[in-house]
Coordinates of C-alpha atoms in Angstrom, one line a residue:
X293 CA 8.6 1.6 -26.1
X294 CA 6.8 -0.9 -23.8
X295 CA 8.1 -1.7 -20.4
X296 CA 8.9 -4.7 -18.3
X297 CA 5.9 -5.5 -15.6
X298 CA 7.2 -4.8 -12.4
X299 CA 8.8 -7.3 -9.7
X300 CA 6.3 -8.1 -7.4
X301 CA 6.9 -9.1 -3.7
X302 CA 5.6 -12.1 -2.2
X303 CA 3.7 -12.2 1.3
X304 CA 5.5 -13.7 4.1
X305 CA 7.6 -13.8 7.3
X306 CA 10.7 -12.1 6.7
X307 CA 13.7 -14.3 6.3
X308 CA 16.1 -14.3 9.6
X309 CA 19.5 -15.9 7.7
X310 CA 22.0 -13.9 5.8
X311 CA 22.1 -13.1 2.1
X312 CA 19.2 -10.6 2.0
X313 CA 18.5 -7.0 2.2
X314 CA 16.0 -5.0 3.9
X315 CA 14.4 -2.3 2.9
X316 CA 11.2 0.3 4.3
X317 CA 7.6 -0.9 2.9
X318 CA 5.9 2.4 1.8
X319 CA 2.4 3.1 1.3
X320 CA 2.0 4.5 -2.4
X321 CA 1.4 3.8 -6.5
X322 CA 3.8 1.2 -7.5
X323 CA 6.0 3.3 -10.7
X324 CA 8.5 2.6 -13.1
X325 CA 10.3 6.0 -14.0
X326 CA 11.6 6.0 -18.1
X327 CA 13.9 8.7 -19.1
X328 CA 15.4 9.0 -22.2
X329 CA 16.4 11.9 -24.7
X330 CA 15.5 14.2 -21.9
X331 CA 11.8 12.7 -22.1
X332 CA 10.2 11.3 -19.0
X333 CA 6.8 8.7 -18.8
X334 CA 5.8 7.5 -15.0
X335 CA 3.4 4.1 -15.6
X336 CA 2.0 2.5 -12.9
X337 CA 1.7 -1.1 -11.7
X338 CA -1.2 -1.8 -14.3
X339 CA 0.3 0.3 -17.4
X340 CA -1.6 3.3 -16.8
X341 CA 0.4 6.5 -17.9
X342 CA 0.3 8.7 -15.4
X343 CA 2.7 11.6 -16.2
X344 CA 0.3 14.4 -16.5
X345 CA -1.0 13.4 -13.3
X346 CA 2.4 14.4 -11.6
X347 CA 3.9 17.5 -13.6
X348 CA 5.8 18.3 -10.6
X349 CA 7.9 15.3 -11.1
X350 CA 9.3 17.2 -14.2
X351 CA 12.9 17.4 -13.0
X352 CA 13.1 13.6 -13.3
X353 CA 13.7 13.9 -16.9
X354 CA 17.4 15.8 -16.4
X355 CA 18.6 12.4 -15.0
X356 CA 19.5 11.1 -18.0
X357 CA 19.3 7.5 -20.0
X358 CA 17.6 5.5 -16.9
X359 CA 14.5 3.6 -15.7
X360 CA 13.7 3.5 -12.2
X361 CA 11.3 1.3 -10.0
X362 CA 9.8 3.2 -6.6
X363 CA 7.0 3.6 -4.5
X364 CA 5.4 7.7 -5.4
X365 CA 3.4 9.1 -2.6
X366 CA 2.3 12.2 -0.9
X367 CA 3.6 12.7 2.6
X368 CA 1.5 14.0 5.6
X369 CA 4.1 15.3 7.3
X370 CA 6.2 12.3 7.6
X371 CA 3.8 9.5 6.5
X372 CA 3.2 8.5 3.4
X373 CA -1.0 9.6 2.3
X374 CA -1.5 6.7 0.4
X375 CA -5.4 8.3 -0.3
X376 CA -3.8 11.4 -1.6
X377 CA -1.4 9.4 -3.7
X378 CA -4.3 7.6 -5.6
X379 CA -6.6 10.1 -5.7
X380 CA -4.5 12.1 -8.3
X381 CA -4.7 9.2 -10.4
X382 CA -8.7 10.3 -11.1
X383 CA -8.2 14.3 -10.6
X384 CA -9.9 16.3 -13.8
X385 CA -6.3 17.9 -15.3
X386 CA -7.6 21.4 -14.1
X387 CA -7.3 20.9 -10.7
X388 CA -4.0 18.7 -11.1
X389 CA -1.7 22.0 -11.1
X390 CA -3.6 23.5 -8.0
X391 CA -2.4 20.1 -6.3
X392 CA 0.9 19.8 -7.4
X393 CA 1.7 23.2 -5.5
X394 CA -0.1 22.2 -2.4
X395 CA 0.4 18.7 -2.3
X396 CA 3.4 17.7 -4.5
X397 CA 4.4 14.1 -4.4
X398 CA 7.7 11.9 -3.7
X399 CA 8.7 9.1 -6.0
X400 CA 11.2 6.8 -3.7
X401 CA 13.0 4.7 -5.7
X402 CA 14.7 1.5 -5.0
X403 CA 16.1 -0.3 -8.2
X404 CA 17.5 0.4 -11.5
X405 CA 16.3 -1.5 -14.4
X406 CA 18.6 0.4 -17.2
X407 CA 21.2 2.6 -17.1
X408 CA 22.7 4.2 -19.9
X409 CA 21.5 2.2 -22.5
X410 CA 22.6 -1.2 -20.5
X411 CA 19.3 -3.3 -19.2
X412 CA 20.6 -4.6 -15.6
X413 CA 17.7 -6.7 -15.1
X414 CA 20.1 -9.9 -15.3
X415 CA 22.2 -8.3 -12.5
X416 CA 21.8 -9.1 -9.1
X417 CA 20.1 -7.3 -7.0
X418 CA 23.2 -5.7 -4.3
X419 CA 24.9 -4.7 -7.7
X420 CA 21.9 -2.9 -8.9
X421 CA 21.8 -1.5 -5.6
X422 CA 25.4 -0.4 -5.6
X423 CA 24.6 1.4 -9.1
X424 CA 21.2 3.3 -8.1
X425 CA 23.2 4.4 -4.7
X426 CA 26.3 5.2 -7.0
X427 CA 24.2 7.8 -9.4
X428 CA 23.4 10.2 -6.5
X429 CA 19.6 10.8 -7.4
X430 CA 18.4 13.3 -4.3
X431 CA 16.1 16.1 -5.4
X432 CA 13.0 17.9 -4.1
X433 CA 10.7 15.5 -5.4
X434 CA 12.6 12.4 -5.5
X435 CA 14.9 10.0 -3.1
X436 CA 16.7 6.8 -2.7
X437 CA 15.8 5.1 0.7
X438 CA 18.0 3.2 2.4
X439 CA 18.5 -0.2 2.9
X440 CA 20.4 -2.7 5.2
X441 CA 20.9 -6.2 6.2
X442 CA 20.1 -5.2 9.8
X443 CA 16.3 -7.0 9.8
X444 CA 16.0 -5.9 13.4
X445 CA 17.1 -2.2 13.1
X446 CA 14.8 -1.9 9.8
X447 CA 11.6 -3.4 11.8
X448 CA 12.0 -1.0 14.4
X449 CA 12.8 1.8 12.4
X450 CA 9.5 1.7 10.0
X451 CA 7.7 0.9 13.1
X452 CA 9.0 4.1 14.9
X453 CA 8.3 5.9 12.1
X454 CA 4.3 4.5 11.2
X455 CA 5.5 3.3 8.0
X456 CA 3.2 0.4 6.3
X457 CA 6.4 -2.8 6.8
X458 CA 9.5 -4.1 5.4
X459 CA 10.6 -5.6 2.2
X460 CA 12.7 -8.3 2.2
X461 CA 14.9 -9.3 -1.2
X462 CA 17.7 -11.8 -1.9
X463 CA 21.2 -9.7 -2.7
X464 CA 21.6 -12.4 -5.4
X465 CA 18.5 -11.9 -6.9
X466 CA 17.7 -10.9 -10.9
X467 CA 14.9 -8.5 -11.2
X468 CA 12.7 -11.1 -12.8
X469 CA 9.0 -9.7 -14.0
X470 CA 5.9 -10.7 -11.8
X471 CA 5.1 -12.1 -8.4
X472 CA 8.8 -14.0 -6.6
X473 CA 10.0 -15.1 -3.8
X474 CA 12.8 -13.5 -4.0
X475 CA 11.1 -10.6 -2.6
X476 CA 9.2 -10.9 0.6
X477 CA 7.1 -8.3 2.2
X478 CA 5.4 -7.4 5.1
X479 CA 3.0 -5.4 6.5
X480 CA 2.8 -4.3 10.3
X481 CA -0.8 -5.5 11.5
X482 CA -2.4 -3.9 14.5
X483 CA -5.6 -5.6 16.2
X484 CA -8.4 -3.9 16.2
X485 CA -11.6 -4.3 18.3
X486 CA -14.8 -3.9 16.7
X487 CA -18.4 -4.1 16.6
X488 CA -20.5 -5.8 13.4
X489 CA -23.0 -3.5 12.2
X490 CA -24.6 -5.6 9.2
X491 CA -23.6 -8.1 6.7
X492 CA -23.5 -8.3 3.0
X493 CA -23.2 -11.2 0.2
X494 CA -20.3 -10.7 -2.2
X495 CA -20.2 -11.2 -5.7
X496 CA -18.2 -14.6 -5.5
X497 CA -20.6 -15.6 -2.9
X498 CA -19.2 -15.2 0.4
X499 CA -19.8 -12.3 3.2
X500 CA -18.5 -9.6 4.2
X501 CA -18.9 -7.9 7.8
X502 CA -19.7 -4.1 7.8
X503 CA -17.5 -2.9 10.6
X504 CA -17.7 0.3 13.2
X505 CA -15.5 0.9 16.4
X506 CA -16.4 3.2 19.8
X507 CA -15.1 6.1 20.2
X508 CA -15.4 9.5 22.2
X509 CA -18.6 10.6 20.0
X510 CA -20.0 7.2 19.6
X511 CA -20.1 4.6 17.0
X512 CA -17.1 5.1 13.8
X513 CA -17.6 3.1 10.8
X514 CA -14.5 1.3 9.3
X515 CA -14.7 -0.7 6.2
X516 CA -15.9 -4.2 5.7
X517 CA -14.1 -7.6 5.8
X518 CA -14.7 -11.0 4.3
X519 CA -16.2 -13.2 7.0
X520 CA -16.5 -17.3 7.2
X521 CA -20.2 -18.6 7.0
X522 CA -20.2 -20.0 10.1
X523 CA -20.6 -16.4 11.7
X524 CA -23.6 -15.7 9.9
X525 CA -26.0 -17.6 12.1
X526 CA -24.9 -15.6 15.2
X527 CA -25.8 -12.1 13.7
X528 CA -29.6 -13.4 12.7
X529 CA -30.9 -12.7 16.2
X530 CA -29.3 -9.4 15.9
X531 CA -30.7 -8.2 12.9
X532 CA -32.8 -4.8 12.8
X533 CA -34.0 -2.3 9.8
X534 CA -31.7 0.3 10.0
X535 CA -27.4 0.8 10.0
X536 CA -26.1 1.7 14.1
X537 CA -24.0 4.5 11.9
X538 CA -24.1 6.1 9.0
X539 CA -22.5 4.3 6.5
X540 CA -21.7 5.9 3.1
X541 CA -22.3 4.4 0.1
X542 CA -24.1 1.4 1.9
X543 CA -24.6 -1.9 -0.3
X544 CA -27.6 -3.4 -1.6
X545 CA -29.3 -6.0 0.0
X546 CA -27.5 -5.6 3.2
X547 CA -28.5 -7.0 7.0
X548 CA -28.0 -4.5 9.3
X549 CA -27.8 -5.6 13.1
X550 CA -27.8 -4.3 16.4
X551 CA -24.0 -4.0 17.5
X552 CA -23.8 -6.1 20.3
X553 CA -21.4 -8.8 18.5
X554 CA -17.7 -7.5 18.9
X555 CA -15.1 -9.1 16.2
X556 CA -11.2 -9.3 16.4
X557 CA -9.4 -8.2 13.1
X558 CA -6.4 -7.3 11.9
X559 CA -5.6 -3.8 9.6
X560 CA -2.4 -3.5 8.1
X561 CA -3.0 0.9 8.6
X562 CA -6.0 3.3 8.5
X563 CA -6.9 5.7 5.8
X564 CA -6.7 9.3 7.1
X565 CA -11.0 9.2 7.6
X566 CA -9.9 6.3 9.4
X567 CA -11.1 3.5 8.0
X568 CA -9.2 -0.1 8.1
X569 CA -6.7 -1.0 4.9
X570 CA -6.4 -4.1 4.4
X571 CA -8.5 -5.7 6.9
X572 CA -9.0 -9.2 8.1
X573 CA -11.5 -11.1 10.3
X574 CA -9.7 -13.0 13.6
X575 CA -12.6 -13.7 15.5
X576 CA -16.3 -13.4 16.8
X577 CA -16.6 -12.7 19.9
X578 CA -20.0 -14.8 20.7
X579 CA -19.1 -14.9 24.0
X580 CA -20.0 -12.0 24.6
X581 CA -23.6 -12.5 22.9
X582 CA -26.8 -12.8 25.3

């Protein structure tokens, strides 16, 4: 049986005025959960079936007549691994088992789509709230997070805790297939300080900046972001025939340079190598140049 496409959060400040919720942004696989006749599928964002990926989550199938919406990740200690969540997605099935013992994952759920037979899709969302908290689903390998309308007590919470943001979504709100307004998200940004080390065309035609940061044992790489032309000009003088770090996997065709231009840009959280997620250009910093 085919499932509904998920509801999809828009980007955005979150709203300040009453009649919305708040709930913890987690760094993980997007999943609707279907159980029926003590039978269990987990499909991802893009329809992928992924239940042989996650045998651990086996239990889910004693809840019943129900399917769930959540976030499934793997926690490193107390933050979510969103690497370690993906990467199951591609493991060979021999080594899934191995995995699932040492690395089990966490599906958090936060909405109800069916429930005994009854599609609540049309409700809104507070009442399908009121039923997910009402059906008492705490296991090993799966939780219902909490929400609030305290926007101020959520932010600082998922801050103290390192988590990726907040959700915001209207009580009133139907759970209404593909991208809304109804649900707002966002994503904690830190500024980052770092120092181009070449430059790449992208397929649509644009660039992208090849980034590193200092640290203690010199030069880091972190990831790439797309960059407006008018940068490009600056980083000629600086070009040279050879990457200031190594850079794994490096593109074709790229400009390395010397990295003596230092860029502003924003990362919504770092992989655990490091890198930037999510990362956009602020600034150049061509003051600094010469």
């Amino acid at each position: 049986m085919d499932l509904p496409a998920p509801m999809l959060a828009s980007a955005g400040p979150l709203p300040a005025r009453a009649g919305w919720a708040y709930e913890f942004k987690w760094d993980g696989i997007r999943v609707l959960c279907d159980v029926r006749d003590g039978r269990w599928r987990l499909v991802t964002r893009r329809g992928t079936d992924a239940t042989d990926k996650f045998p651990e989550l086996a239990a889910i199938g004693g809840l019943g007549d129900v399917l769930l919406d959540g976030e499934l990740t793997v926690f490193d200690g107390r933050r979510p691994d969103f690497a370690a969540a993906v990467s199951r997605l591609r493991t060979p099935q021999r080594r899934v088992d191995e995995l699932a013992a040492t690395r089990p994952a966490t599906v958090l759920v936060f909405d109800v789509l069916r429930y005994n037979g009854t599609d609540l899709r049309k409700q809104p969302y507070v009442q399908r709230r009121v039923t997910l908290d009402g059906l008492g689903l705490s296991g090993e390998r799966w939780t219902v997070p909490p929400w609030s309308d305290d926007r101020l007590a959520i932010i600082a919470t998922s801050l103290a805790h390192g988590l990726e943001g907040v959700v915001a979504k209207r009580l009133n709100s139907p759970y209404v297939s593909g991208r809304s307004r109804h649900w707002i998200k966002y994503r904690h940004k830190s500024v980052v300080d770092a120092a181009a080390i070449g430059w790449v065309r992208t397929a649509g035609g644009g660039a992208s900046l090849l980034l590193a940061e200092a640290t203690e044992d010199g030069l880091a790489y972190l990831g790439r972001c797309t960059v407006p032309e008018d940068v490009l000009p600056a980083l000629e003088p600086l070009e040279t025939g050879a990457p200031a770090v190594a850079v794994p996997d490096p593109p074709k065709d790229v400009h390395w340079v010397r990295p003596e231009m230092q860029v502003e840009v924003t990362a919504a959280s770092r992989t655990p190598d490091g890198r930037l997620r999510h990362a956009k250009f602020v600034r150049a910093r061509t003051d600094q140049l010469g």
